[in-house]
Structure formats: C-alpha cells, structure tokens
mmCIF file of C-alpha atoms in Angstrom:
data_model
loop_
_atom_site.group_PDB
_atom_site.id
_atom_site.type_symbol
_atom_site.label_atom_id
_atom_site.label_comp_id
_atom_site.label_asym_id
_atom_site.label_seq_id
_atom_site.Cartn_x
_atom_site.Cartn_y
_atom_site.Cartn_z
ATOM 1 C CA ASN A 1 -8.166 9.561 16.834
ATOM 2 C CA ALA A 2 -9.413 10.050 12.339
ATOM 3 C CA GLY A 3 -5.747 8.574 11.338
ATOM 4 C CA VAL A 4 -4.819 9.542 7.925
ATOM 5 C CA THR A 5 -6.889 11.816 5.733
ATOM 6 C CA GLN A 6 -6.859 13.218 2.789
ATOM 7 C CA THR A 7 -8.429 16.112 0.271
ATOM 8 C CA PRO A 8 -9.661 16.657 -2.390
ATOM 9 C CA LYS A 9 -10.822 12.780 -2.486
ATOM 10 C CA PHE A 10 -11.729 13.872 -6.195
ATOM 11 C CA ARG A 11 -10.234 16.219 -8.349
ATOM 12 C CA ILE A 12 -10.080 17.453 -12.119
ATOM 13 C CA LEU A 13 -7.385 18.842 -13.878
ATOM 14 C CA LYS A 14 -6.290 20.670 -17.041
ATOM 15 C CA ILE A 15 -2.994 19.604 -18.539
ATOM 16 C CA GLY A 16 -0.788 22.498 -17.332
ATOM 17 C CA GLN A 17 -2.322 23.545 -14.371
ATOM 18 C CA SER A 18 -0.956 23.231 -10.811
ATOM 19 C CA MET A 19 -2.159 21.596 -7.189
ATOM 20 C CA THR A 20 -1.542 20.688 -3.630
ATOM 21 C CA LEU A 21 -3.040 17.174 -2.765
ATOM 22 C CA GLN A 22 -3.230 17.209 1.256
ATOM 23 C CA CYS A 23 -2.196 14.760 4.008
ATOM 24 C CA THR A 24 -2.767 14.741 7.226
ATOM 25 C CA GLN A 25 -1.822 12.148 10.335
ATOM 26 C CA ASP A 26 -2.985 12.697 13.873
ATOM 27 C CA MET A 27 -1.036 9.000 15.339
ATOM 28 C CA ASN A 28 2.215 11.040 16.316
ATOM 29 C CA HIS A 29 3.970 9.328 13.052
ATOM 30 C CA ASN A 30 7.363 9.923 11.564
ATOM 31 C CA TYR A 31 7.901 8.192 8.408
ATOM 32 C CA MET A 32 4.893 9.089 5.780
ATOM 33 C CA TYR A 33 4.802 8.409 2.249
ATOM 34 C CA TRP A 34 3.039 8.994 -0.666
ATOM 35 C CA TYR A 35 2.184 6.405 -3.359
ATOM 36 C CA ARG A 36 0.024 6.093 -6.546
ATOM 37 C CA GLN A 37 -2.025 2.972 -7.776
ATOM 38 C CA ASP A 38 -2.965 2.871 -11.714
ATOM 39 C CA PRO A 39 -5.668 1.292 -13.109
ATOM 40 C CA GLY A 40 -5.420 -2.720 -12.870
ATOM 41 C CA MET A 41 -1.643 -2.014 -10.615
ATOM 42 C CA GLY A 42 -0.242 -1.924 -7.209
ATOM 43 C CA LEU A 43 0.839 1.041 -5.626
ATOM 44 C CA LYS A 44 4.449 2.760 -6.512
ATOM 45 C CA LEU A 45 6.037 5.415 -4.088
ATOM 46 C CA ILE A 46 6.402 8.995 -5.156
ATOM 47 C CA TYR A 47 8.371 10.195 -2.089
ATOM 48 C CA TYR A 48 8.406 9.339 1.820
ATOM 49 C CA SER A 49 9.766 11.630 4.538
ATOM 50 C CA VAL A 50 11.322 10.128 7.709
ATOM 51 C CA GLY A 51 10.420 13.116 10.007
ATOM 52 C CA ALA A 52 9.713 16.840 9.736
ATOM 53 C CA GLY A 53 11.907 18.552 7.325
ATOM 54 C CA ILE A 54 13.797 15.733 5.452
ATOM 55 C CA THR A 55 11.556 14.143 2.631
ATOM 56 C CA ASP A 56 13.195 11.772 -0.329
ATOM 57 C CA LYS A 57 12.241 10.411 -3.602
ATOM 58 C CA GLY A 58 9.989 7.189 -3.990
ATOM 59 C CA GLU A 59 10.104 4.797 -7.590
ATOM 60 C CA VAL A 60 8.632 7.797 -9.214
ATOM 61 C CA PRO A 61 8.825 10.993 -8.587
ATOM 62 C CA ASN A 62 9.186 12.598 -11.255
ATOM 63 C CA GLY A 63 6.484 15.684 -11.835
ATOM 64 C CA TYR A 64 5.818 15.683 -7.959
ATOM 65 C CA ASN A 65 7.339 17.896 -5.243
ATOM 66 C CA VAL A 66 6.435 17.233 -1.189
ATOM 67 C CA SER A 67 7.731 19.428 1.387
ATOM 68 C CA ARG A 68 7.573 18.695 5.701
ATOM 69 C CA SER A 69 7.116 21.263 7.800
ATOM 70 C CA THR A 70 5.374 19.518 10.070
ATOM 71 C CA THR A 71 5.010 16.125 11.786
ATOM 72 C CA GLU A 72 1.133 15.907 10.928
ATOM 73 C CA ASP A 73 1.140 17.208 7.015
ATOM 74 C CA PHE A 74 2.796 16.157 4.119
ATOM 75 C CA PRO A 75 1.728 17.795 0.735
ATOM 76 C CA LEU A 76 1.522 16.586 -2.565
ATOM 77 C CA ARG A 77 2.523 19.512 -5.171
ATOM 78 C CA LEU A 78 2.078 18.711 -9.080
ATOM 79 C CA GLU A 79 3.198 21.722 -10.756
ATOM 80 C CA LEU A 80 2.496 20.126 -14.444
ATOM 81 C CA ALA A 81 -0.190 18.697 -14.616
ATOM 82 C CA ALA A 82 0.299 15.806 -17.165
ATOM 83 C CA PRO A 83 -2.744 13.380 -18.618
ATOM 84 C CA SER A 84 0.250 10.471 -17.287
ATOM 85 C CA GLN A 85 -0.353 11.719 -13.732
ATOM 86 C CA THR A 86 -4.278 10.651 -13.531
ATOM 87 C CA SER A 87 -4.244 8.430 -10.685
ATOM 88 C CA VAL A 88 -5.447 7.558 -7.901
ATOM 89 C CA TYR A 89 -3.306 8.957 -4.657
ATOM 90 C CA PHE A 90 -3.294 7.483 -1.209
ATOM 91 C CA CYS A 91 -1.011 8.762 1.451
ATOM 92 C CA ALA A 92 0.226 6.672 4.258
ATOM 93 C CA SER A 93 2.269 7.069 7.607
ATOM 94 C CA SER A 94 3.920 4.423 9.954
ATOM 95 C CA LEU A 95 5.528 5.223 13.480
ATOM 96 C CA ALA A 96 8.724 4.027 12.145
ATOM 97 C CA GLY A 97 10.008 2.617 8.605
ATOM 98 C CA THR A 98 9.654 -1.029 9.104
ATOM 99 C CA GLU A 99 6.441 -0.631 11.173
ATOM 100 C CA THR A 100 2.979 -1.007 9.332
ATOM 101 C CA GLN A 101 2.038 1.730 6.877
ATOM 102 C CA TYR A 102 -1.658 3.190 7.569
ATOM 103 C CA PHE A 103 -3.040 4.141 4.568
ATOM 104 C CA GLY A 104 -5.438 7.409 4.641
ATOM 105 C CA PRO A 105 -8.675 6.884 2.069
ATOM 106 C CA GLY A 106 -6.887 7.890 -1.477
ATOM 107 C CA THR A 107 -7.251 10.950 -4.212
ATOM 108 C CA ARG A 108 -8.327 9.948 -7.511
ATOM 109 C CA LEU A 109 -6.706 12.591 -9.817
ATOM 110 C CA LEU A 110 -7.992 12.886 -13.792
ATOM 111 C CA VAL A 111 -6.129 15.004 -15.745
ATOM 112 C CA LEU A 112 -7.030 16.297 -18.931
ATOM 113 C CA ALA B 1 15.299 -5.228 -6.913
ATOM 114 C CA GLN B 2 12.551 -6.900 -5.371
ATOM 115 C CA THR B 3 9.096 -7.839 -7.396
ATOM 116 C CA VAL B 4 6.527 -9.155 -6.168
ATOM 117 C CA THR B 5 3.803 -11.623 -8.531
ATOM 118 C CA GLN B 6 0.077 -12.570 -7.927
ATOM 119 C CA SER B 7 -0.301 -15.048 -10.553
ATOM 120 C CA GLN B 8 -4.532 -14.809 -9.904
ATOM 121 C CA PRO B 9 -5.868 -11.539 -11.563
ATOM 122 C CA GLU B 10 -9.532 -12.264 -10.310
ATOM 123 C CA MET B 11 -10.867 -15.151 -8.252
ATOM 124 C CA SER B 12 -14.400 -16.070 -6.808
ATOM 125 C CA VAL B 13 -15.714 -17.907 -3.626
ATOM 126 C CA GLN B 14 -18.992 -19.023 -1.910
ATOM 127 C CA GLU B 15 -19.946 -17.805 1.142
ATOM 128 C CA ALA B 16 -18.705 -19.650 4.547
ATOM 129 C CA GLU B 17 -15.607 -21.742 1.967
ATOM 130 C CA THR B 18 -12.058 -20.710 2.039
ATOM 131 C CA VAL B 19 -9.928 -19.596 -0.224
ATOM 132 C CA THR B 20 -6.380 -19.032 -1.064
ATOM 133 C CA LEU B 21 -4.854 -16.225 -2.396
ATOM 134 C CA SER B 22 -1.196 -16.956 -4.081
ATOM 135 C CA CYS B 23 2.359 -14.695 -3.696
ATOM 136 C CA THR B 24 5.371 -14.845 -5.292
ATOM 137 C CA TYR B 25 8.162 -12.580 -4.700
ATOM 138 C CA ASP B 26 12.088 -12.173 -5.639
ATOM 139 C CA THR B 27 14.319 -11.031 -3.201
ATOM 140 C CA SER B 28 18.424 -11.238 -2.647
ATOM 141 C CA GLU B 29 17.545 -10.137 0.444
ATOM 142 C CA ASN B 30 17.303 -12.604 4.053
ATOM 143 C CA ASN B 31 15.650 -10.012 5.793
ATOM 144 C CA TYR B 32 12.356 -8.872 5.115
ATOM 145 C CA TYR B 33 8.455 -8.533 5.701
ATOM 146 C CA LEU B 34 5.776 -9.184 4.157
ATOM 147 C CA PHE B 35 2.354 -7.832 4.069
ATOM 148 C CA TRP B 36 -1.521 -8.844 2.525
ATOM 149 C CA TYR B 37 -3.338 -5.428 2.198
ATOM 150 C CA LYS B 38 -7.490 -5.844 1.664
ATOM 151 C CA GLN B 39 -8.733 -2.708 -0.874
ATOM 152 C CA PRO B 40 -12.482 -2.306 -0.628
ATOM 153 C CA PRO B 41 -14.576 -0.968 -3.357
ATOM 154 C CA SER B 42 -14.415 2.099 -0.996
ATOM 155 C CA ARG B 43 -10.647 2.249 -2.031
ATOM 156 C CA GLN B 44 -9.184 2.309 1.613
ATOM 157 C CA MET B 45 -5.992 0.483 1.596
ATOM 158 C CA ILE B 46 -6.728 -1.898 4.719
ATOM 159 C CA LEU B 47 -3.890 -3.869 6.538
ATOM 160 C CA VAL B 48 -4.940 -7.687 6.843
ATOM 161 C CA ILE B 49 -1.642 -9.572 7.823
ATOM 162 C CA ARG B 50 1.713 -8.516 8.526
ATOM 163 C CA GLN B 51 4.447 -11.871 9.059
ATOM 164 C CA GLU B 52 8.406 -10.807 10.061
ATOM 165 C CA ALA B 53 10.826 -12.738 7.467
ATOM 166 C CA TYR B 54 12.771 -13.711 10.896
ATOM 167 C CA LYS B 55 10.340 -15.857 11.707
ATOM 168 C CA GLN B 56 9.279 -19.661 10.818
ATOM 169 C CA GLN B 57 6.046 -19.251 12.079
ATOM 170 C CA ASN B 58 2.441 -18.141 9.872
ATOM 171 C CA ALA B 59 0.811 -15.223 11.400
ATOM 172 C CA THR B 60 -3.096 -15.274 11.871
ATOM 173 C CA GLU B 61 -5.306 -13.289 12.278
ATOM 174 C CA ASN B 62 -8.821 -14.093 13.375
ATOM 175 C CA ARG B 63 -9.943 -15.593 9.825
ATOM 176 C CA PHE B 64 -7.083 -15.020 8.138
ATOM 177 C CA SER B 65 -3.596 -16.558 8.114
ATOM 178 C CA VAL B 66 -1.073 -17.100 5.572
ATOM 179 C CA ASN B 67 1.597 -19.582 4.513
ATOM 180 C CA PHE B 68 4.932 -18.228 4.319
ATOM 181 C CA GLN B 69 7.425 -20.706 2.583
ATOM 182 C CA LYS B 70 10.596 -18.195 2.689
ATOM 183 C CA ALA B 71 13.031 -20.643 0.495
ATOM 184 C CA ALA B 72 10.083 -20.818 -2.365
ATOM 185 C CA LYS B 73 9.812 -17.034 -1.403
ATOM 186 C CA SER B 74 5.946 -17.643 -1.518
ATOM 187 C CA PHE B 75 3.565 -16.004 0.424
ATOM 188 C CA SER B 76 -0.344 -17.213 0.118
ATOM 189 C CA LEU B 77 -3.724 -15.718 1.932
ATOM 190 C CA LYS B 78 -5.993 -18.022 3.333
ATOM 191 C CA ILE B 79 -9.550 -16.740 4.282
ATOM 192 C CA SER B 80 -11.671 -19.102 6.318
ATOM 193 C CA ASP B 81 -15.522 -18.586 6.554
ATOM 194 C CA SER B 82 -15.471 -16.126 3.818
ATOM 195 C CA GLN B 83 -17.922 -13.204 4.540
ATOM 196 C CA LEU B 84 -19.272 -10.720 1.527
ATOM 197 C CA GLY B 85 -17.188 -8.202 3.198
ATOM 198 C CA ASP B 86 -13.892 -10.011 2.133
ATOM 199 C CA THR B 87 -15.076 -9.048 -1.267
ATOM 200 C CA ALA B 88 -12.170 -6.475 -2.206
ATOM 201 C CA MET B 89 -9.002 -5.991 -4.050
ATOM 202 C CA TYR B 90 -6.091 -7.814 -1.930
ATOM 203 C CA PHE B 91 -2.268 -6.694 -2.382
ATOM 204 C CA CYS B 92 0.472 -8.476 -1.031
ATOM 205 C CA ALA B 93 3.576 -6.594 -0.306
ATOM 206 C CA PHE B 94 7.292 -6.768 0.219
ATOM 207 C CA MET B 95 9.729 -4.186 2.014
ATOM 208 C CA ILE B 96 13.046 -4.456 3.082
ATOM 209 C CA GLN B 97 14.111 -5.008 6.561
ATOM 210 C CA ARG B 98 17.221 -2.333 6.348
ATOM 211 C CA ALA B 99 17.763 1.047 7.462
ATOM 212 C CA GLY B 100 17.385 3.732 4.963
ATOM 213 C CA SER B 101 15.007 1.138 2.922
ATOM 214 C CA TYR B 102 11.527 1.895 3.667
ATOM 215 C CA GLN B 103 9.480 1.266 0.356
ATOM 216 C CA LEU B 104 6.516 -1.181 0.353
ATOM 217 C CA THR B 105 6.661 -3.161 -3.348
ATOM 218 C CA PHE B 106 3.170 -4.347 -4.298
ATOM 219 C CA GLY B 107 1.725 -6.668 -6.308
ATOM 220 C CA LYS B 108 -0.965 -5.835 -8.934
ATOM 221 C CA GLY B 109 -3.505 -7.363 -6.723
ATOM 222 C CA THR B 110 -6.387 -10.303 -6.712
ATOM 223 C CA LYS B 111 -9.906 -9.280 -6.772
ATOM 224 C CA LEU B 112 -11.753 -11.290 -5.173
ATOM 225 C CA SER B 113 -15.771 -11.305 -4.845
ATOM 226 C CA VAL B 114 -17.411 -13.360 -2.139
ATOM 227 C CA ILE B 115 -20.654 -15.237 -3.708
ATOM 228 C CA PRO B 116 -23.777 -15.468 -1.284
#
C-alpha cells in the first residue's frame, strides 16, 4: 500500500512550457485534491474531484486544468507555465469529503 | 470566508519538555473539523490529530493533544515529551462540515525546533 504517490519530485520549466504533474492513490479513495504551497504559506486548494469524471475548482484554479478518468489517477496540467506558478504542489485523497485527507510527498516546480 | 491564524511563526523546545502551539480560526459555521498537520523537512504532510467541532472532548493521539475552545475559536496543540523527530512545520487546518464543501483552509504554519 503506497498511499498517494506523485511524480516528478522536482522539475524546472521555462516560461510558456507545459507539463503534467502526476498523482496516483491506491487506497480506493473517491475524493482527490490538488494544493499548492508557496514559501512561508499554508496550502491552497487548486482543484478537487469527488469521483471519476467529476472535477471542480478550488480557491486558486487559474492556469491549471485537471481530469479524472479513473479512481486512482488525478493529473494536474499546466498549459503555459508562468513564474507565479513556482511552488510546491501536493496531491491528496480522502475516502469521503469530510474524511481525513492523506497527502503525497509533493512536487517542487520552478518556472524560470 | 474561513480564516486560520497561527500567531507563532517559530518556536523551540528542549527535548523531553512540553510545548503548546496556538491556532485560532474565524467562521460563522457551527459544524466543522479541525486538524493539525506536521510537515518535516521531507515536506510530507502528515496528519497529527483531528477534532470534530461537535465533540466536547479534546482529541488525543499519544503525546499529542489539543485544547479545543469552541466559543473562543481556539485550537491549540500540546506536544508532551518532545522528541527530535518532532522538529517540523506544524499547520492548523479547518474544514466546514457541509455537503459540497471539502476545502481545507490552512494557517501559515509554526516552525518547531526540538533542541537536544
């Protein structure tokens, strides 16, 4: 049981490039989330999903897209990377909406 | 909107001593959850403890306990017998207990250093 896994661990992007951050969970959780953590701050919700095929915006969705084709996977897409997207990105999952969220190890993204 | 405030950016404690981290929150909701998460240098977010607002009894998990004061909107974390492995950032977080609302709102964190 690996829990929530994220790839890559670290990535440097040039302005305007695109990339996908991968997130997979093996706990059969229905709910999945993407957060970003800026230096010296707590986490802020980007997008979340309550099940396969269903996604919704969080607090800071601009510049990102998500999809949820399976229960296990919840990739986060950056289409045109900007320096403001330099951050650490965390994926999380929970069995239900009010259940405890379990986090992956994070992806550090640097946009130059 | 909900806000979470952690007024202590940094704290330190001697090994084996007790330390209390503060957290206050602001909400007009009556039903919600409160959490403390630990983030060690590895950056992994680890759940420390969870409290349901409808429960009057304070949650405990081994050396970790909370002092939940609903009227004062206060949710402090007490770490007893501090260990070197407790060195980490600690985040207080809040979630409304309502269908369709699943967002965790985090404070800015408290950096705790345990000194040998």
